[in-house]
XYZ file of C-alpha atoms in Angstrom:
723
model
C 70.922 30.727 -155.262
C 67.380 29.447 -155.817
C 64.639 28.411 -153.454
C 61.010 28.719 -152.551
C 59.791 32.158 -151.493
C 60.175 32.451 -147.714
C 62.930 29.876 -147.483
C 65.497 32.495 -146.412
C 67.458 33.368 -149.554
C 67.746 37.073 -148.707
C 68.857 36.346 -145.129
C 71.435 33.836 -146.327
C 72.787 36.341 -148.867
C 72.853 39.039 -146.170
C 74.778 36.817 -143.763
C 77.198 36.026 -146.562
C 77.676 39.761 -147.280
C 78.621 40.403 -143.636
C 81.023 37.469 -143.744
C 82.723 38.876 -146.859
C 83.048 42.306 -145.251
C 84.660 40.747 -142.188
C 86.805 38.076 -143.824
C 87.595 39.745 -147.178
C 87.921 43.500 -146.459
C 89.626 44.063 -149.830
C 86.278 43.394 -151.534
C 83.569 45.988 -151.939
C 79.965 44.784 -151.668
C 77.229 46.150 -153.878
C 73.670 45.108 -153.004
C 71.014 45.422 -155.694
C 67.368 44.566 -155.002
C 65.307 43.722 -158.076
C 62.215 44.670 -156.059
C 63.403 48.307 -156.311
C 63.159 48.360 -160.099
C 60.330 50.926 -160.014
C 62.098 53.330 -157.686
C 63.706 56.566 -158.991
C 67.412 56.157 -159.671
C 67.207 52.421 -160.250
C 68.250 52.863 -163.896
C 71.547 54.384 -162.810
C 72.548 51.075 -161.190
C 73.957 49.549 -164.392
C 76.339 52.485 -164.935
C 77.596 52.233 -161.370
C 77.941 48.460 -161.648
C 80.072 48.687 -164.777
C 82.573 50.903 -162.902
C 83.142 48.329 -160.159
C 85.891 45.747 -160.468
C 87.040 43.941 -157.319
C 83.598 43.585 -155.864
C 80.970 41.171 -154.659
C 77.732 42.130 -156.370
C 74.589 40.661 -154.822
C 71.460 40.819 -156.951
C 68.581 39.933 -154.627
C 65.065 38.817 -155.637
C 65.837 38.517 -159.340
C 62.566 36.694 -159.889
C 61.330 38.191 -163.168
C 62.895 37.203 -166.465
C 61.594 40.431 -168.030
C 63.754 42.562 -165.724
C 66.777 40.331 -166.239
C 66.493 40.553 -170.046
C 65.050 44.052 -170.361
C 61.699 42.906 -171.749
C 58.063 43.585 -170.906
C 58.345 47.377 -170.535
C 61.735 47.447 -168.783
C 64.172 49.838 -170.479
C 67.222 47.765 -169.614
C 68.178 44.249 -168.578
C 70.182 43.738 -165.394
C 72.027 40.731 -166.796
C 73.420 42.725 -169.722
C 74.725 45.484 -167.440
C 76.446 43.350 -164.809
C 80.238 43.709 -164.914
C 82.330 40.949 -166.412
C 85.527 40.789 -164.358
C 88.086 38.186 -163.407
C 88.354 39.728 -159.952
C 84.674 40.278 -159.180
C 81.942 37.865 -158.159
C 78.152 37.997 -158.550
C 75.573 36.292 -156.345
C 71.954 36.327 -157.507
C 69.001 35.106 -155.468
C 65.825 34.082 -157.233
C 62.681 32.048 -156.806
C 62.906 30.953 -160.440
C 65.268 28.250 -161.581
C 64.707 29.529 -165.134
C 66.207 32.895 -164.149
C 69.070 31.126 -162.365
C 69.999 29.218 -165.500
C 69.757 32.421 -167.570
C 72.200 34.433 -165.433
C 74.727 31.705 -164.643
C 76.454 28.921 -166.503
C 76.919 26.971 -163.285
C 74.384 24.776 -161.504
C 72.484 26.953 -159.026
C 72.673 26.367 -155.303
C 69.212 25.333 -154.075
C 68.239 26.424 -150.571
C 65.781 24.088 -148.829
C 63.839 24.213 -145.564
C 65.679 24.205 -142.248
C 66.609 21.093 -140.299
C 64.971 20.658 -136.885
C 67.963 21.935 -134.906
C 68.294 25.012 -137.139
C 64.582 25.715 -136.802
C 64.740 25.391 -132.988
C 67.579 27.930 -132.823
C 65.807 30.331 -135.161
C 62.547 30.163 -133.179
C 64.508 30.595 -129.939
C 66.078 33.818 -131.217
C 62.769 35.141 -132.566
C 60.490 34.532 -129.576
C 60.429 36.838 -126.555
C 58.923 34.534 -123.910
C 61.335 31.644 -123.467
C 58.721 29.796 -121.385
C 56.974 28.973 -124.642
C 60.008 26.877 -125.580
C 59.977 24.766 -122.381
C 57.970 21.880 -123.878
C 60.441 20.587 -126.464
C 57.993 18.002 -127.850
C 55.271 20.609 -128.398
C 57.695 23.042 -130.041
C 58.897 20.268 -132.367
C 55.272 19.603 -133.319
C 54.792 23.287 -134.122
C 57.900 23.425 -136.287
C 56.867 20.288 -138.139
C 53.433 21.817 -138.778
C 55.199 24.928 -140.138
C 57.275 22.598 -142.364
C 60.494 24.198 -141.030
C 59.977 27.134 -143.409
C 61.822 30.215 -142.028
C 59.111 32.713 -143.039
C 56.413 30.587 -141.378
C 58.525 30.294 -138.208
C 59.116 34.075 -138.147
C 55.382 34.706 -138.587
C 54.498 32.256 -135.794
C 57.006 33.916 -133.458
C 55.590 37.379 -134.238
C 52.032 36.130 -133.560
C 53.029 34.507 -130.260
C 54.928 37.629 -129.192
C 52.085 40.021 -130.023
C 49.090 38.047 -128.768
C 50.671 36.331 -125.737
C 49.059 32.998 -126.578
C 50.405 29.557 -125.762
C 52.054 27.262 -128.259
C 49.147 24.833 -127.766
C 46.655 27.549 -128.715
C 48.607 28.486 -131.854
C 48.857 24.825 -132.895
C 45.101 24.482 -132.410
C 44.458 27.402 -134.750
C 46.924 25.986 -137.262
C 45.183 22.603 -137.218
C 41.657 24.011 -137.244
C 39.440 24.566 -140.257
C 40.935 25.814 -143.488
C 39.328 29.210 -142.850
C 41.081 29.431 -139.459
C 44.403 28.442 -140.989
C 44.015 30.896 -143.868
C 43.203 33.764 -141.506
C 46.138 32.904 -139.277
C 48.722 32.598 -142.020
C 47.468 35.666 -143.906
C 48.311 38.012 -141.017
C 51.016 40.472 -142.056
C 53.660 41.145 -139.413
C 56.530 43.626 -139.120
C 59.847 42.178 -140.244
C 62.825 44.549 -140.544
C 64.838 41.858 -142.306
C 62.525 41.938 -145.350
C 61.746 44.593 -147.968
C 58.814 46.926 -147.604
C 57.526 45.699 -150.971
C 57.513 42.082 -149.778
C 54.504 40.200 -148.498
C 55.477 38.978 -145.048
C 52.501 36.671 -144.451
C 53.170 33.062 -145.455
C 49.813 32.648 -147.166
C 50.335 35.636 -149.454
C 54.090 35.642 -150.101
C 53.680 33.556 -153.276
C 50.701 35.422 -154.755
C 52.948 37.761 -156.760
C 54.646 34.742 -158.342
C 51.277 33.176 -159.154
C 50.194 36.380 -160.923
C 53.491 36.472 -162.811
C 52.925 32.888 -163.974
C 49.360 33.772 -165.026
C 50.698 36.598 -167.211
C 53.478 34.581 -168.841
C 52.306 30.952 -168.844
C 48.477 30.633 -168.673
C 48.619 26.836 -168.953
C 50.857 26.661 -165.872
C 48.376 28.931 -164.067
C 45.508 26.583 -164.974
C 47.560 23.687 -163.588
C 48.000 25.623 -160.330
C 44.252 26.118 -160.111
C 43.593 22.413 -160.662
C 46.225 21.365 -158.109
C 44.607 23.719 -155.571
C 41.621 21.313 -155.625
C 43.504 18.029 -155.176
C 46.012 16.809 -152.596
C 49.434 18.531 -152.533
C 51.494 15.325 -152.384
C 51.949 12.389 -154.739
C 50.669 14.107 -157.898
C 51.143 11.928 -161.030
C 51.915 13.822 -164.230
C 49.122 11.856 -165.921
C 46.446 13.343 -163.634
C 47.088 16.912 -164.805
C 44.764 18.480 -167.411
C 46.368 18.826 -170.821
C 45.649 20.468 -174.121
C 46.255 19.199 -177.611
C 50.049 19.272 -177.357
C 51.925 17.172 -174.814
C 54.881 19.563 -175.115
C 52.766 22.419 -173.717
C 52.105 20.400 -170.570
C 55.787 19.523 -170.252
C 56.787 23.179 -170.576
C 54.190 24.426 -168.082
C 55.087 21.768 -165.501
C 58.661 22.953 -166.003
C 57.535 26.486 -165.157
C 56.041 25.321 -161.845
C 59.159 23.287 -161.087
C 61.333 26.334 -161.863
C 59.556 28.211 -159.053
C 59.829 25.122 -156.798
C 56.037 25.084 -156.585
C 56.262 21.498 -157.829
C 59.115 19.209 -156.822
C 59.674 16.102 -158.986
C 60.425 12.776 -157.346
C 63.613 11.236 -158.599
C 63.077 8.721 -161.378
C 59.273 9.124 -161.386
C 56.687 11.201 -163.208
C 55.255 12.189 -159.827
C 55.412 15.591 -158.095
C 54.895 17.100 -154.652
C 53.811 20.595 -153.647
C 54.731 22.252 -150.350
C 51.615 22.188 -148.139
C 51.810 25.934 -147.450
C 52.199 26.700 -151.161
C 49.097 24.562 -151.698
C 47.201 26.686 -149.182
C 48.408 29.794 -151.021
C 47.070 28.449 -154.354
C 43.659 28.039 -152.738
C 43.742 31.605 -151.424
C 44.828 32.850 -154.851
C 41.950 31.018 -156.570
C 39.503 32.375 -153.991
C 40.738 35.958 -154.450
C 40.420 35.623 -158.225
C 36.702 34.748 -157.905
C 37.206 31.430 -159.680
C 36.734 29.057 -156.733
C 33.442 27.475 -157.866
C 34.475 27.226 -161.520
C 37.810 25.656 -160.563
C 36.065 23.050 -158.415
C 33.559 22.205 -161.156
C 36.314 21.945 -163.758
C 38.219 19.582 -161.450
C 35.131 17.358 -161.038
C 34.649 17.123 -164.800
C 38.320 16.426 -165.482
C 38.547 13.666 -162.866
C 35.341 11.999 -164.107
C 36.683 12.027 -167.662
C 40.013 10.668 -166.472
C 38.458 7.866 -164.422
C 36.130 6.857 -167.253
C 38.433 7.050 -170.243
C 42.044 7.342 -169.092
C 44.557 4.613 -168.210
C 43.358 4.968 -164.644
C 44.098 1.712 -162.972
C 47.822 1.353 -163.400
C 50.309 2.470 -162.397
C 48.781 5.480 -160.598
C 45.267 4.253 -159.734
C 45.615 4.780 -155.994
C 46.908 8.320 -156.461
C 43.985 9.194 -158.746
C 41.474 7.904 -156.227
C 43.230 9.612 -153.303
C 43.052 12.948 -155.113
C 39.408 12.392 -156.102
C 38.546 11.508 -152.498
C 40.399 14.626 -151.369
C 38.246 16.942 -153.470
C 35.037 15.127 -152.478
C 35.883 15.481 -148.784
C 37.162 19.054 -148.929
C 35.452 22.243 -147.836
C 35.240 23.204 -151.537
C 32.745 20.429 -152.268
C 29.778 21.575 -154.329
C 26.752 19.265 -154.493
C 26.060 18.988 -158.219
C 25.611 16.279 -160.821
C 29.366 16.436 -161.457
C 30.248 15.655 -157.829
C 27.514 12.976 -157.796
C 29.005 11.251 -160.860
C 32.549 11.575 -159.485
C 31.391 9.908 -156.240
C 30.002 7.044 -158.321
C 33.265 6.531 -160.240
C 35.345 6.665 -157.052
C 33.079 4.198 -155.261
C 33.284 1.731 -158.137
C 37.043 1.697 -157.709
C 36.868 1.458 -153.899
C 34.557 -1.547 -154.151
C 36.781 -3.254 -156.714
C 39.708 -2.659 -154.357
C 37.830 -4.141 -151.407
C 37.587 -0.801 -149.554
C 33.898 -1.160 -148.739
C 33.848 1.099 -145.689
C 35.283 4.028 -147.667
C 32.853 3.336 -150.508
C 29.982 3.374 -148.029
C 31.104 6.731 -146.582
C 31.490 8.185 -150.073
C 28.001 7.102 -151.126
C 26.336 8.436 -147.993
C 27.585 11.918 -148.912
C 25.955 11.857 -152.350
C 22.904 9.610 -152.247
C 20.562 12.047 -150.502
C 21.437 14.763 -153.046
C 20.726 12.351 -155.921
C 17.311 11.389 -154.549
C 16.355 15.045 -154.127
C 17.636 16.462 -157.424
C 17.629 13.668 -160.030
C 14.536 11.962 -161.516
C 14.007 8.261 -160.785
C 14.891 7.178 -164.324
C 18.090 9.230 -164.517
C 20.855 6.857 -165.652
C 23.442 8.330 -163.270
C 21.073 7.806 -160.346
C 20.224 4.243 -161.423
C 23.913 3.346 -161.743
C 24.497 4.892 -158.333
C 21.750 2.750 -156.779
C 23.161 -0.325 -158.522
C 26.489 0.076 -156.750
C 24.817 1.034 -153.475
C 23.031 -2.326 -153.498
C 26.440 -4.004 -153.843
C 27.609 -2.167 -150.725
C 24.566 -3.484 -148.849
C 25.466 -7.043 -149.899
C 29.050 -6.595 -148.724
C 27.701 -5.464 -145.371
C 25.392 -8.473 -145.137
C 22.198 -6.400 -145.687
C 20.861 -8.554 -148.518
C 17.174 -7.737 -147.902
C 17.946 -4.024 -148.116
C 19.911 -4.594 -151.341
C 17.020 -6.520 -152.911
C 14.499 -3.865 -151.886
C 16.613 -1.143 -153.517
C 17.263 -3.178 -156.648
C 13.639 -4.154 -157.111
C 13.022 -0.425 -157.374
C 15.830 -0.127 -159.990
C 14.370 -2.994 -162.049
C 10.894 -1.437 -161.941
C 12.288 1.888 -163.248
C 14.147 0.073 -166.057
C 10.986 -1.822 -167.029
C 9.072 1.433 -167.453
C 11.783 3.183 -169.464
C 13.484 0.320 -171.344
C 13.695 0.593 -175.142
C 14.183 -2.888 -176.611
C 14.878 -1.478 -180.058
C 17.694 0.805 -178.870
C 19.315 -0.819 -175.844
C 17.885 -3.423 -173.484
C 21.223 -4.050 -171.751
C 20.631 -1.852 -168.662
C 17.357 -3.665 -167.961
C 18.910 -7.110 -168.531
C 21.891 -6.311 -166.322
C 19.552 -5.133 -163.570
C 17.488 -8.334 -163.805
C 20.596 -10.532 -163.703
C 21.870 -8.743 -160.640
C 18.490 -9.048 -158.913
C 18.534 -12.774 -159.737
C 21.917 -13.077 -158.028
C 20.664 -11.203 -154.963
C 17.602 -13.459 -154.745
C 19.799 -16.536 -154.843
C 21.945 -15.177 -152.031
C 18.738 -14.825 -150.008
C 17.889 -18.402 -151.064
C 14.461 -17.409 -152.359
C 14.127 -19.925 -155.212
C 10.582 -18.943 -156.137
C 11.622 -15.299 -156.481
C 14.741 -16.334 -158.423
C 12.680 -18.400 -160.856
C 10.339 -15.446 -161.400
C 13.254 -13.176 -162.242
C 14.690 -15.741 -164.662
C 11.272 -15.846 -166.345
C 11.462 -12.057 -166.759
C 14.971 -12.300 -168.232
C 13.834 -14.875 -170.779
C 10.817 -12.710 -171.579
C 12.978 -9.619 -172.062
C 15.381 -11.512 -174.313
C 12.541 -12.811 -176.443
C 11.464 -9.218 -177.197
C 14.838 -8.337 -178.726
C 14.962 -7.529 -182.464
C 15.511 -10.494 -184.800
C 19.158 -11.333 -185.304
C 20.161 -10.105 -181.853
C 22.744 -12.431 -180.222
C 20.768 -12.406 -176.969
C 17.942 -14.426 -178.566
C 20.132 -17.562 -178.453
C 20.144 -17.414 -174.641
C 16.360 -17.505 -174.210
C 16.167 -21.309 -173.971
C 19.115 -21.412 -171.565
C 17.401 -19.037 -169.156
C 14.135 -20.961 -169.412
C 15.958 -24.168 -168.469
C 17.645 -22.504 -165.504
C 14.279 -21.064 -164.465
C 12.740 -24.565 -164.442
C 15.689 -25.820 -162.405
C 15.007 -23.238 -159.702
C 11.268 -23.879 -159.822
C 11.976 -27.580 -159.327
C 13.630 -27.166 -155.922
C 10.706 -28.250 -153.762
C 9.367 -31.808 -154.101
C 11.051 -32.490 -157.440
C 11.767 -36.090 -158.331
C 15.471 -36.726 -158.978
C 14.737 -37.982 -162.505
C 13.198 -34.651 -163.512
C 16.078 -32.734 -161.982
C 18.480 -34.980 -163.912
C 16.783 -34.088 -167.171
C 16.845 -30.360 -166.411
C 20.518 -30.335 -165.417
C 21.475 -32.403 -168.469
C 19.603 -29.976 -170.737
C 21.392 -27.049 -169.126
C 24.820 -28.500 -169.730
C 24.022 -29.569 -173.252
C 23.069 -25.915 -173.837
C 26.520 -24.918 -172.543
C 28.216 -27.483 -174.759
C 26.502 -25.999 -177.804
C 28.477 -22.810 -177.213
C 31.549 -24.480 -178.787
C 30.605 -22.711 -182.009
C 30.994 -19.331 -180.306
C 34.454 -20.302 -179.054
C 35.488 -21.379 -182.552
C 34.436 -18.009 -184.000
C 36.450 -16.187 -181.338
C 39.529 -18.303 -182.097
C 39.306 -17.481 -185.814
C 39.048 -13.745 -185.083
C 41.973 -13.820 -182.634
C 44.119 -15.838 -185.037
C 43.630 -13.152 -187.699
C 44.533 -10.361 -185.244
C 47.637 -12.247 -184.079
C 48.745 -12.715 -187.677
C 48.578 -8.923 -188.203
C 50.394 -8.211 -184.920
C 53.200 -10.662 -185.738
C 53.878 -8.671 -188.908
C 53.748 -5.240 -187.238
C 54.806 -5.638 -183.577
C 57.905 -6.978 -181.779
C 57.588 -10.436 -180.210
C 57.690 -8.857 -176.727
C 54.652 -6.654 -177.418
C 52.244 -7.125 -174.483
C 49.166 -6.818 -176.686
C 50.443 -9.665 -178.834
C 51.321 -11.787 -175.794
C 47.910 -11.203 -174.260
C 46.099 -12.199 -177.467
C 48.227 -15.364 -177.700
C 47.213 -16.162 -174.118
C 43.552 -15.427 -174.922
C 43.503 -17.793 -177.891
C 45.015 -20.513 -175.690
C 42.339 -19.875 -173.086
C 39.544 -19.874 -175.676
C 40.720 -23.220 -177.059
C 40.824 -24.417 -173.492
C 37.235 -23.291 -173.086
C 36.139 -25.780 -175.748
C 37.823 -28.573 -173.810
C 36.352 -27.242 -170.594
C 32.808 -27.209 -171.952
C 33.131 -30.913 -172.664
C 34.502 -31.531 -169.168
C 31.622 -29.553 -167.655
C 29.187 -31.960 -169.267
C 31.212 -34.896 -167.868
C 31.102 -33.313 -164.424
C 27.357 -32.840 -164.759
C 27.006 -36.538 -165.616
C 28.821 -37.427 -162.388
C 26.482 -35.181 -160.416
C 23.488 -36.733 -162.168
C 24.647 -40.173 -161.106
C 24.689 -38.954 -157.513
C 21.142 -37.612 -157.865
C 19.840 -40.787 -159.497
C 21.441 -42.903 -156.788
C 19.921 -40.648 -154.091
C 23.379 -40.249 -152.502
C 22.879 -36.565 -151.859
C 20.107 -34.366 -150.516
C 18.146 -32.260 -152.982
C 19.333 -28.986 -151.368
C 22.977 -30.020 -151.707
C 22.504 -30.909 -155.357
C 20.734 -27.597 -156.001
C 23.656 -25.721 -154.475
C 26.153 -27.801 -156.467
C 24.242 -27.129 -159.677
C 24.246 -23.386 -159.011
C 27.960 -23.446 -158.228
C 28.648 -25.267 -161.493
C 26.633 -22.694 -163.417
C 29.045 -19.971 -162.308
C 32.214 -22.096 -162.087
C 35.314 -20.561 -163.666
C 37.175 -22.208 -166.501
C 39.627 -24.782 -165.196
C 41.019 -27.412 -167.514
C 44.047 -29.585 -168.062
C 44.698 -30.466 -164.397
C 46.628 -28.579 -161.677
C 50.038 -28.657 -163.382
C 48.645 -27.255 -166.626
C 46.781 -24.599 -164.675
C 50.000 -23.545 -162.917
C 51.802 -23.274 -166.271
C 48.962 -21.235 -167.722
C 48.862 -18.819 -164.770
C 52.650 -18.447 -164.733
C 52.548 -17.642 -168.445
C 50.086 -14.789 -168.045
C 51.402 -13.629 -164.639
C 53.949 -11.086 -165.994
C 51.203 -9.427 -168.045
C 49.159 -8.845 -164.891
C 52.188 -7.641 -162.965
C 52.858 -4.993 -165.629
C 49.354 -3.574 -165.520
C 47.333 -5.231 -168.307
C 44.595 -6.001 -165.779
C 41.886 -3.439 -165.267
C 41.545 -3.074 -161.509
C 43.627 -3.998 -158.441
C 41.006 -6.497 -157.236
C 41.470 -8.441 -160.477
C 45.184 -8.717 -159.820
C 44.496 -9.932 -156.286
C 41.890 -12.404 -157.547
C 44.515 -13.632 -159.999
C 47.013 -14.067 -157.147
C 44.408 -16.097 -155.250
C 43.956 -18.342 -158.301
C 47.723 -18.694 -158.525
C 47.906 -19.712 -154.869
C 45.082 -22.221 -155.362
C 46.834 -23.701 -158.405
C 50.064 -24.271 -156.460
C 48.096 -25.924 -153.638
C 46.325 -28.219 -156.126
C 49.682 -29.059 -157.730
C 51.187 -30.020 -154.364
C 53.446 -26.941 -154.166
C 52.039 -25.942 -150.786
C 54.850 -23.650 -149.610
C 54.691 -21.585 -152.804
C 50.927 -21.419 -152.465
C 51.211 -20.210 -148.852
C 53.716 -17.523 -149.849
C 51.424 -16.128 -152.556
C 48.257 -16.311 -150.441
C 49.892 -14.635 -147.418
C 51.138 -11.807 -149.646
C 47.680 -11.452 -151.214
C 45.914 -11.279 -147.841
C 48.451 -8.734 -146.587
C 47.934 -6.590 -149.716
C 44.157 -6.574 -149.232
C 44.496 -5.633 -145.565
C 46.922 -2.819 -146.412
C 44.388 -1.550 -148.955
C 41.794 -1.230 -146.192
C 39.582 -4.079 -147.395
C 36.434 -4.722 -145.394
C 36.772 -7.779 -143.140
C 33.857 -9.526 -144.838
C 35.022 -8.952 -148.416
C 34.184 -12.178 -150.254
C 37.460 -12.295 -152.199
C 39.499 -11.737 -149.066
C 37.546 -14.506 -147.299
C 38.319 -16.878 -150.174
C 42.026 -16.056 -149.905
C 41.911 -16.664 -146.143
C 40.039 -19.959 -146.613
C 42.719 -21.182 -149.022
C 45.465 -20.029 -146.656
C 43.786 -21.897 -143.778
C 43.616 -25.012 -145.947
C 47.326 -24.649 -146.758
C 48.239 -24.279 -143.068
C 46.263 -27.460 -142.363
C 48.218 -29.359 -145.012
C 51.478 -28.151 -143.479
C 50.362 -29.333 -140.036
C 49.852 -25.842 -138.557
C 46.440 -26.746 -137.124
C 46.143 -23.844 -134.688
C 46.805 -21.244 -137.405
C 44.415 -23.065 -139.706
C 41.677 -23.159 -137.061
C 42.002 -19.431 -136.319
C 41.734 -18.447 -139.984
C 38.976 -20.903 -140.880
C 36.980 -19.980 -137.783
C 37.189 -16.334 -138.809
C 36.026 -17.120 -142.370
C 33.271 -19.468 -141.197
C 31.889 -16.796 -138.861
C 31.490 -14.245 -141.676
C 30.151 -16.754 -144.199
C 27.697 -18.052 -141.615
C 26.244 -14.538 -141.299
C 25.985 -13.718 -144.996
C 25.531 -16.963 -146.975
C 22.721 -19.567 -146.974
C 23.379 -22.839 -145.174
C 23.927 -24.926 -148.291
C 26.089 -22.415 -150.164
C 29.143 -24.350 -151.375
C 31.645 -21.776 -150.089
C 30.100 -21.754 -146.647
C 29.811 -25.557 -146.575
C 33.421 -26.194 -147.613
C 34.755 -23.800 -144.941
C 32.590 -25.290 -142.191
C 33.528 -28.856 -143.183
C 37.246 -28.098 -143.227
C 36.996 -26.266 -139.908
C 35.213 -29.298 -138.432
C 38.011 -31.579 -139.642
C 40.691 -29.322 -138.135
C 38.833 -29.039 -134.806
C 38.474 -32.819 -134.530
C 42.164 -33.271 -135.289
C 43.017 -30.706 -132.610
C 40.800 -32.487 -130.060
C 42.346 -35.845 -130.953
C 45.856 -34.414 -130.654
C 45.064 -32.997 -127.211
C 43.761 -36.365 -126.041
C 46.941 -38.119 -127.169
C 49.192 -35.370 -125.849
C 50.350 -34.222 -129.297
C 50.242 -30.765 -130.778
C-alpha cells in the first residue's frame, strides 16, 4: 500500500490488523516497523519471520530501498528475509512506489486523501468541543484548506483542542502569510497512533523523505528546490531544469512521482504537487540555507527558458503563471535577474493582451531599475521600451512619448554605427509611431529625418542604405501636411509607392532562397512536415507580395485621382496615405484570401505561431476574410470565439486588437440585421477609439461612420414601427 506521508497508511494497516484478528482468528499477526531498524534486537526479526507460516505480516513504513535490499550500511535486507508461504500474507506500507514495486509483483494499492464525509467524521472524533463543528459550511472550508489530508486534520484538531480557539481563527492563521502558515503547520503535537520517531507536524513530516532523495538522487532534489519557487499545480515537464541527458530528467521525475510528491496528469506531460508538500519543500530549502540561491537559480532558468525555449506553445500560459508566481512571492529578491524576468513576462502579457497584469508587473521592477542600473544599460532601455507601450495601451500617449524621447537620447549618445545601429533605429521608428498617434506631423517629420540620417551613416554595403530615400520621401509627405497643394502631395505619394514597387527585386531573391530550401526539404522530410508546409506557404505569400506591390501602386493612383479632383480633404488623404503605408498584404480578392488563410490555418492551430496574440490576430483576419467573401455566419462564429478568447485571457478593454475584432463583429451583426447588438458593440469600440486615436485616424473614422449608419437605421425603424 503506497501513499503520501500523512495520508493514513499506518492507520489503515492497523485497522486491517484488528479486522484480521477479529474475523480470521486462525491467523497470527506480526507487525514490523521499518522505523525501528536502529533499535536493539531489530536484526532478530528476520529469524523470527522465517519461522512463521500461517500469518499476516505487516511491514510498516518500508520507505527506504537500502533497508529493503540490505544496502547502504544495513547488514540485512528485509525483503530477502520475509517468509515465502502459500498460507501466509504480507502487507507492506510505503511512501515510495519504487519500494512497492520491488517487494511485490502486483500493482500496489494507492491510498489517497479522504472524501469530505470521511474527513468530517474523522474531525468529529478528534475534536473535543463539538460546538466547533456546528457551522457545517465553515468546517467544510477548513477541511478543504487542509486538503482532506488525515495528518493535517489531526494536527488541526490537536491545535483547536489545546488552544481553545475558534475554527474561524484557525482558518485565518492558515490563510495568513506564509510565515504564519509555516509556524502553524510546523507545530508538533502528541499523537499516540504514530511512532515516536515520526514527525507529527504536517510541514515537517516529509523532510526525512526529502533528505533521503538528496542522498540518493541529487537531480531529483534540485528539481524539488526549483519547484519550491514556482506554483505547485500545472507544472509542465518542459519547464523543469535539465542537464545534458534527457534520461536523467526522466529518471529523477520518476523518483518524485514514486514518492507521490509529483502526480502526473493522465495523457499529459504535466504534473501537480500537493499544496502542503509544496509548503514543506519551501521549509526544507529554508532550513538548508539555500533559499536565496534557489530563488536566483529559478530566475536565471526561467529567463533562459523564456528567451530561448519553445515557450509559446503548448505550455506558454503555464510558464508565465509560474514566472508570475515567483515574482509575486515572498521569496522575491530585487536583482538584475528578477528585473530581466519581469521584462520577459511583461512582453508576453502585452502580446496576450493582458495589459493590466503587465502594468502591475512593471510597477514592481521599474523603481529598482532606475535606482540600480545606469541609463544606458540595455536591460533598462528594453524595459522602458515596453513600459512606453503600456502607456499607449492605457491612452497615456504623451507620457509614452516623454519616456521614449529619453530612450532615443540615450541611444544617440551610445550608438555604435559600425557594430550595431539597430537598437537606435528601432527606438526612432517607435518614437515616430508614437508621434503619429499624437498627430504631431512636424515632430513625426523630424524623427523621420533622424532615421534617414542614421541610415546614411551605416557602413557601405549595409542593406539599410537602400531605405534612406524611402524615409526621406515619407518625411516630406509629413512635412507637407499644412498648406500643401494637391499636385505636390500627388508627386510625393507617387514617389513613395514607386519606391515600394522597386522592392520586387527583394521578393524575387527571397523566392529563390525559399525554393532552394524547399527542394532540400522535399528530399529529406515527409510531405506532412510542418516546416516544409510553412515554407511552401511562405513562398506563395512572397509571390503574392510581388502582385500586391503592383496593386498598391494602382490603389495609390486611385487616391491620387481623388486628391487631384479635390474630392477629399487634405487631412483625410493624409490619414489614408499613412494607413496605406502600413497596410497588410492582401491580394487576389476575398475568395483567394479565404483559401490562403484556410491553407495556413492548421499550422497556426498546431503552434507554429510565436505568441497567442498572433494566433488571435490571425483569427481576426480569418473572420474578416469570410465577411468579405459573403460568408457572414462563418465570420461571426470565428470573431465571437476570438473575442471570447481575448476576454478569457484577461485582455484590457482598450486593447487595439480586441477593438478591431469587436468592430468586425459589430459590422457582421449589422449585415445580419441585428442592429441593436451592432450598435452596442460599435458604440463601445467608438468610445475607446475616440479617447485614444486622432479624429482622422482611419480605424476611428470607419467605426464612427458605421455606428452613425446603424443609429440612423435604428431611428428610421422606430419611426416606421419596425425593429
